[in-house]
PDB file of C-alpha atoms in Angstrom:
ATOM      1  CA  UNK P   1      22.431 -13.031  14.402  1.00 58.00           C
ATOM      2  CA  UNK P   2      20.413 -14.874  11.289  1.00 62.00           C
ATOM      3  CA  UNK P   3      16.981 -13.186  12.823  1.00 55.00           C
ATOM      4  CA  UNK P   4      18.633  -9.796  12.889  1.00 51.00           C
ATOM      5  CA  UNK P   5      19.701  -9.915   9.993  1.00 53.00           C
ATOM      6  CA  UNK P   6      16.215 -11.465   8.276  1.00 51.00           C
ATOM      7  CA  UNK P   7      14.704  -8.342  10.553  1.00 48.00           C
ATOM      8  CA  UNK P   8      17.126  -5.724   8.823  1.00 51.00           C
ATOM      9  CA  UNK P   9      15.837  -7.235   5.230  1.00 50.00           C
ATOM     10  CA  UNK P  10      12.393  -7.461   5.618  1.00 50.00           C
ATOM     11  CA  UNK P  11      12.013  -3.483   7.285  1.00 51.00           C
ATOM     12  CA  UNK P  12      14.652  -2.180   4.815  1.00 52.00           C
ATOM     13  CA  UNK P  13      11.870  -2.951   1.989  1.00 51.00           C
ATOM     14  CA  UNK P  14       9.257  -0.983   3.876  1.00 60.00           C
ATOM     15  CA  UNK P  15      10.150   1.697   1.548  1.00 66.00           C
ATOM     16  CA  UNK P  16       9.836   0.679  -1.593  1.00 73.00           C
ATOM     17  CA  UNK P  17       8.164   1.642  -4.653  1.00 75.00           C
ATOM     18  CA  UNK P  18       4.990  -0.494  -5.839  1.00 75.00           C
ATOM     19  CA  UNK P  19       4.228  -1.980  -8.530  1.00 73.00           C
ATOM     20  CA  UNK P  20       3.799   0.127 -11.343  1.00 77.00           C
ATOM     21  CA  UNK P  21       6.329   2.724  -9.874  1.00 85.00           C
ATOM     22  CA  UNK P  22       9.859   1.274  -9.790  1.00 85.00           C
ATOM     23  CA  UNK P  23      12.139   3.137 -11.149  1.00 85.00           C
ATOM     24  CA  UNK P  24      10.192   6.284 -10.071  1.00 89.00           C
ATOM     25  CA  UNK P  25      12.454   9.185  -7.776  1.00 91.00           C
ATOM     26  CA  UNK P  26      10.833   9.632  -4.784  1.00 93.00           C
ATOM     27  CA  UNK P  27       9.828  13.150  -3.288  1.00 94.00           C
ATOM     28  CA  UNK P  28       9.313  14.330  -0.057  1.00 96.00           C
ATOM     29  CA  UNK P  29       6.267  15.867   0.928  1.00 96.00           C
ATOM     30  CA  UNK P  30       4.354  17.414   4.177  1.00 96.00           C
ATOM     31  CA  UNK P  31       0.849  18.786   4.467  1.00 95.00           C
ATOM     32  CA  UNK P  32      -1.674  18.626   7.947  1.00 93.00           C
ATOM     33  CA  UNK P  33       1.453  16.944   9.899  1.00 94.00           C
ATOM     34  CA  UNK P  34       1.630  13.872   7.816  1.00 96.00           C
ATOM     35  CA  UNK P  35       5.151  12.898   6.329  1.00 97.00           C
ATOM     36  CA  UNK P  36       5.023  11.226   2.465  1.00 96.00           C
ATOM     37  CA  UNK P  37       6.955  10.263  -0.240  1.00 96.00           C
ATOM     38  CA  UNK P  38       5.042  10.534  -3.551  1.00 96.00           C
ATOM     39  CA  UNK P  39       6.270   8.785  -6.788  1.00 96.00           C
ATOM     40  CA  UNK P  40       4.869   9.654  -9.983  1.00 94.00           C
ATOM     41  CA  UNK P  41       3.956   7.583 -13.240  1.00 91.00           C
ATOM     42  CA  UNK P  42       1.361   7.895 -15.796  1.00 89.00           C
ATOM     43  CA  UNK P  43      -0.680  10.753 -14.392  1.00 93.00           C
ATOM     44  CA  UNK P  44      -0.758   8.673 -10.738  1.00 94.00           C
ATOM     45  CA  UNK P  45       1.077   9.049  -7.968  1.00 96.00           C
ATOM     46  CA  UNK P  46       2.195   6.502  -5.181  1.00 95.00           C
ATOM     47  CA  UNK P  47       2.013   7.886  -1.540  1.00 96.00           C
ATOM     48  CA  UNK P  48       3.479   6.340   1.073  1.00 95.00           C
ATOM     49  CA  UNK P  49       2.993   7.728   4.767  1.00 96.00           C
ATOM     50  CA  UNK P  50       6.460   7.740   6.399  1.00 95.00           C
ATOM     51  CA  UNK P  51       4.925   9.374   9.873  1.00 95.00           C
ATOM     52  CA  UNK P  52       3.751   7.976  12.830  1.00 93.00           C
ATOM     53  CA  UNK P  53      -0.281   8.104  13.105  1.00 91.00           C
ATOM     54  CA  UNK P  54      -2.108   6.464  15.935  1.00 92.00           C
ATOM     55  CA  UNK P  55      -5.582   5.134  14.766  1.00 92.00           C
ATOM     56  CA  UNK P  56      -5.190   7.119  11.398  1.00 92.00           C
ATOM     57  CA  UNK P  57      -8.333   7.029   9.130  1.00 92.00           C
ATOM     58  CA  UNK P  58      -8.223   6.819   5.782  1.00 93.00           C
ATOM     59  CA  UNK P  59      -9.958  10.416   4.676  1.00 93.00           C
ATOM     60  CA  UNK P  60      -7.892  12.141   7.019  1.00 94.00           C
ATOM     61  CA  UNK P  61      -4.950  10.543   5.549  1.00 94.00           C
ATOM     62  CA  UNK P  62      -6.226  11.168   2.186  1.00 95.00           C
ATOM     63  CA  UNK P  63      -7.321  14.475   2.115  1.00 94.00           C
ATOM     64  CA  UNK P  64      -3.378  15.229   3.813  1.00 95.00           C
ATOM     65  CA  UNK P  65      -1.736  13.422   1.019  1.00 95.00           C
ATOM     66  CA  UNK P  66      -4.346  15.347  -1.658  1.00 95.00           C
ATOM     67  CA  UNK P  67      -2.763  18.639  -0.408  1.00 95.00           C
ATOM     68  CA  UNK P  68       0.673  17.571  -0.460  1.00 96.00           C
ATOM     69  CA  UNK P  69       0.431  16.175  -4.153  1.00 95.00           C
ATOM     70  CA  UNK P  70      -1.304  19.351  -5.281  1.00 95.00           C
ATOM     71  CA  UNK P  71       1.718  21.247  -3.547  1.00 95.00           C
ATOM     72  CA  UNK P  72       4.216  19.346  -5.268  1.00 94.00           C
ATOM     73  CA  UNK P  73       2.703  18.752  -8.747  1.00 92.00           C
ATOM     74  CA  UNK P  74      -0.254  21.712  -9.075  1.00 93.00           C
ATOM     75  CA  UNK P  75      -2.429  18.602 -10.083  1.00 93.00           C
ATOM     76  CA  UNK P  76      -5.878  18.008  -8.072  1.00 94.00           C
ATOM     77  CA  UNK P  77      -6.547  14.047  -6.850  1.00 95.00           C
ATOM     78  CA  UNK P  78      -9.269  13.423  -7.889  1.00 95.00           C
ATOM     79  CA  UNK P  79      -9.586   9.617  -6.335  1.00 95.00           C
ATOM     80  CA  UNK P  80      -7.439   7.370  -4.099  1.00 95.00           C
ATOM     81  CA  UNK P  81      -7.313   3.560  -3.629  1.00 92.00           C
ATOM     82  CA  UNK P  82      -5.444   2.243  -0.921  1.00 89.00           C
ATOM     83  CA  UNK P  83      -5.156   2.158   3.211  1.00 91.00           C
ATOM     84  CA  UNK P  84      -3.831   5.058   5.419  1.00 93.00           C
ATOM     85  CA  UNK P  85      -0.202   3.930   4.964  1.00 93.00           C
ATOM     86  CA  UNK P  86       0.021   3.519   1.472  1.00 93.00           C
ATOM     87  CA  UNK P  87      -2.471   4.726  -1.480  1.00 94.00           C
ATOM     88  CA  UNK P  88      -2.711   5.753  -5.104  1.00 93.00           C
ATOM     89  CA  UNK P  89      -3.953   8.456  -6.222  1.00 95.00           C
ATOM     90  CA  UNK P  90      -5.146   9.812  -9.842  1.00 95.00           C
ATOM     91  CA  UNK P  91      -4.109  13.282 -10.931  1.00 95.00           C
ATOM     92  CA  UNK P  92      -6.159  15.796 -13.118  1.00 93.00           C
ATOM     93  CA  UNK P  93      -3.567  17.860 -14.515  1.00 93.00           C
ATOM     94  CA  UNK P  94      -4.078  21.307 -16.191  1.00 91.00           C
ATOM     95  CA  UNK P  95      -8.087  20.630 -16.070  1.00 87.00           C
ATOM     96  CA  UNK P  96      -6.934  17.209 -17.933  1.00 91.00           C
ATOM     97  CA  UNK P  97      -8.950  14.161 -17.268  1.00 93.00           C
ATOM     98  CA  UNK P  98      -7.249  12.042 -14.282  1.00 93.00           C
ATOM     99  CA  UNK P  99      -6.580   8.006 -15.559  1.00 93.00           C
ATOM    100  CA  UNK P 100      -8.475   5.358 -14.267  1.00 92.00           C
ATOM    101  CA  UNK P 101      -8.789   3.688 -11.319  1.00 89.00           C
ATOM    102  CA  UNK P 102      -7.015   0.660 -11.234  1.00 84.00           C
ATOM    103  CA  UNK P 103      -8.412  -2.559 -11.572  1.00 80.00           C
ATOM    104  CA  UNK P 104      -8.946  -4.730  -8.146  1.00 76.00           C
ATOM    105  CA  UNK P 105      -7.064  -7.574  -7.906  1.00 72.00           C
ATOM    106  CA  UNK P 106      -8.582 -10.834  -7.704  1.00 72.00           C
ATOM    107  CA  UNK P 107      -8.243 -12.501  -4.041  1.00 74.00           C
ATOM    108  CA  UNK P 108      -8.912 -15.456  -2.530  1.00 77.00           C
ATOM    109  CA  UNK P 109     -10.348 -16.648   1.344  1.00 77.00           C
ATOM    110  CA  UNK P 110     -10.193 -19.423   2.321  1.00 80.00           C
ATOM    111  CA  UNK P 111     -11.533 -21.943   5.227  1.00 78.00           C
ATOM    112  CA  UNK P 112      -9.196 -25.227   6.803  1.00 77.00           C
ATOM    113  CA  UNK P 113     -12.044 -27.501   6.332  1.00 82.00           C
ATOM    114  CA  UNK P 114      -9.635 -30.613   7.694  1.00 78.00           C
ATOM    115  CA  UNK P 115      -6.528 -31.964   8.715  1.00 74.00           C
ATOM    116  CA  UNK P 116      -4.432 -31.620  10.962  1.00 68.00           C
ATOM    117  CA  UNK P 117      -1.340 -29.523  12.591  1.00 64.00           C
ATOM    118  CA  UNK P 118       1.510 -30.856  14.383  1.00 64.00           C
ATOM    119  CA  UNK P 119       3.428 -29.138  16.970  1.00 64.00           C
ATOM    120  CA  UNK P 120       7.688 -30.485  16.581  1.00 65.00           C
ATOM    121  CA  UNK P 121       6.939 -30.640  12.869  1.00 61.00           C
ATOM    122  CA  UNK P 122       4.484 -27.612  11.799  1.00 60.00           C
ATOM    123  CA  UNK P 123       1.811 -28.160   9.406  1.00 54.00           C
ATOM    124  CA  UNK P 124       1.368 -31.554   8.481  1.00 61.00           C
ATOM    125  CA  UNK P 125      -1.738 -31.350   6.304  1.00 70.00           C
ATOM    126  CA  UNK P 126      -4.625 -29.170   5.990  1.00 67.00           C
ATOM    127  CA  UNK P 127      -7.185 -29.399   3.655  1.00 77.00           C
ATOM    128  CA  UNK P 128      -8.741 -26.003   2.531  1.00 77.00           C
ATOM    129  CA  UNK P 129     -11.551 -24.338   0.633  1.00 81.00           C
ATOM    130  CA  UNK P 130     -10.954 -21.669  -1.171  1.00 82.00           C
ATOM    131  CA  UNK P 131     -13.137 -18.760  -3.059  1.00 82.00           C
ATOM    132  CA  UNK P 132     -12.600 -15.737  -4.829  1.00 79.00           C
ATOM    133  CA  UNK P 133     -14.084 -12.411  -2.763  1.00 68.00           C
TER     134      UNK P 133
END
């Protein structure tokens, strides 16, 4: 019951907003057979793919989403930053200049160099290095 209920958490937050648009309504949208829901802030807007794609590539994705902002708002994307499931895009409103891209966010990789696992306790100790990419 615990795991079906952990299960029911995690998916139930598949759906929320990102940072940087909480609070924002969400709309519906369609265009080229793709479902979204587009939340707006601060001349961006937050798509988020709610229909089933198999393999779907990113420019296909993107230039759906680009039609179903411009049918919502009347704004024109001018870029997007994201994956086919969920992207940002910056609007040019009224021949307006769109915002800009947002800033990458630093990341790290990093390599088990040592240690060792155990399997009736987990981890036990690994020793890592790390750098940023």
């Amino acid at each position: 019951m615990r795991v079906l209920l952990v299960l029911f958490v995690m998916l139930s937050a598949c759906n929320m907003a990102g940072p940087g648009f909480r609070g924002a309504p969400a709309t519906r949208a369609e265009a080229g057979g793709s479902h979204f829901l587009l939340r707006y802030s601060d001349g961006m807007v937050e798509v988020t793919r709610t229909s089933r794609a198999f393999l779907p590539r990113f420019p296909v994705i993107a230039s759906h989403a680009a039609e179903a902002i411009l049918m919502q708002t009347g704004c024109e994307s001018r870029w997007f930053v994201g994956d086919p499931a969920m992207m940002i895009a910056g609007l040019s409103c009224n021949g307006g200049r769109a915002p800009p891209k947002p800033r990458k966010r630093r990341s790290y990789v990093c390599d088990v160099t040592g240690g060792y696992l155990s399997g009736r306790r987990g981890v036990s100790e690994l020793e890592l290095e790390c750098r940023r990419s």
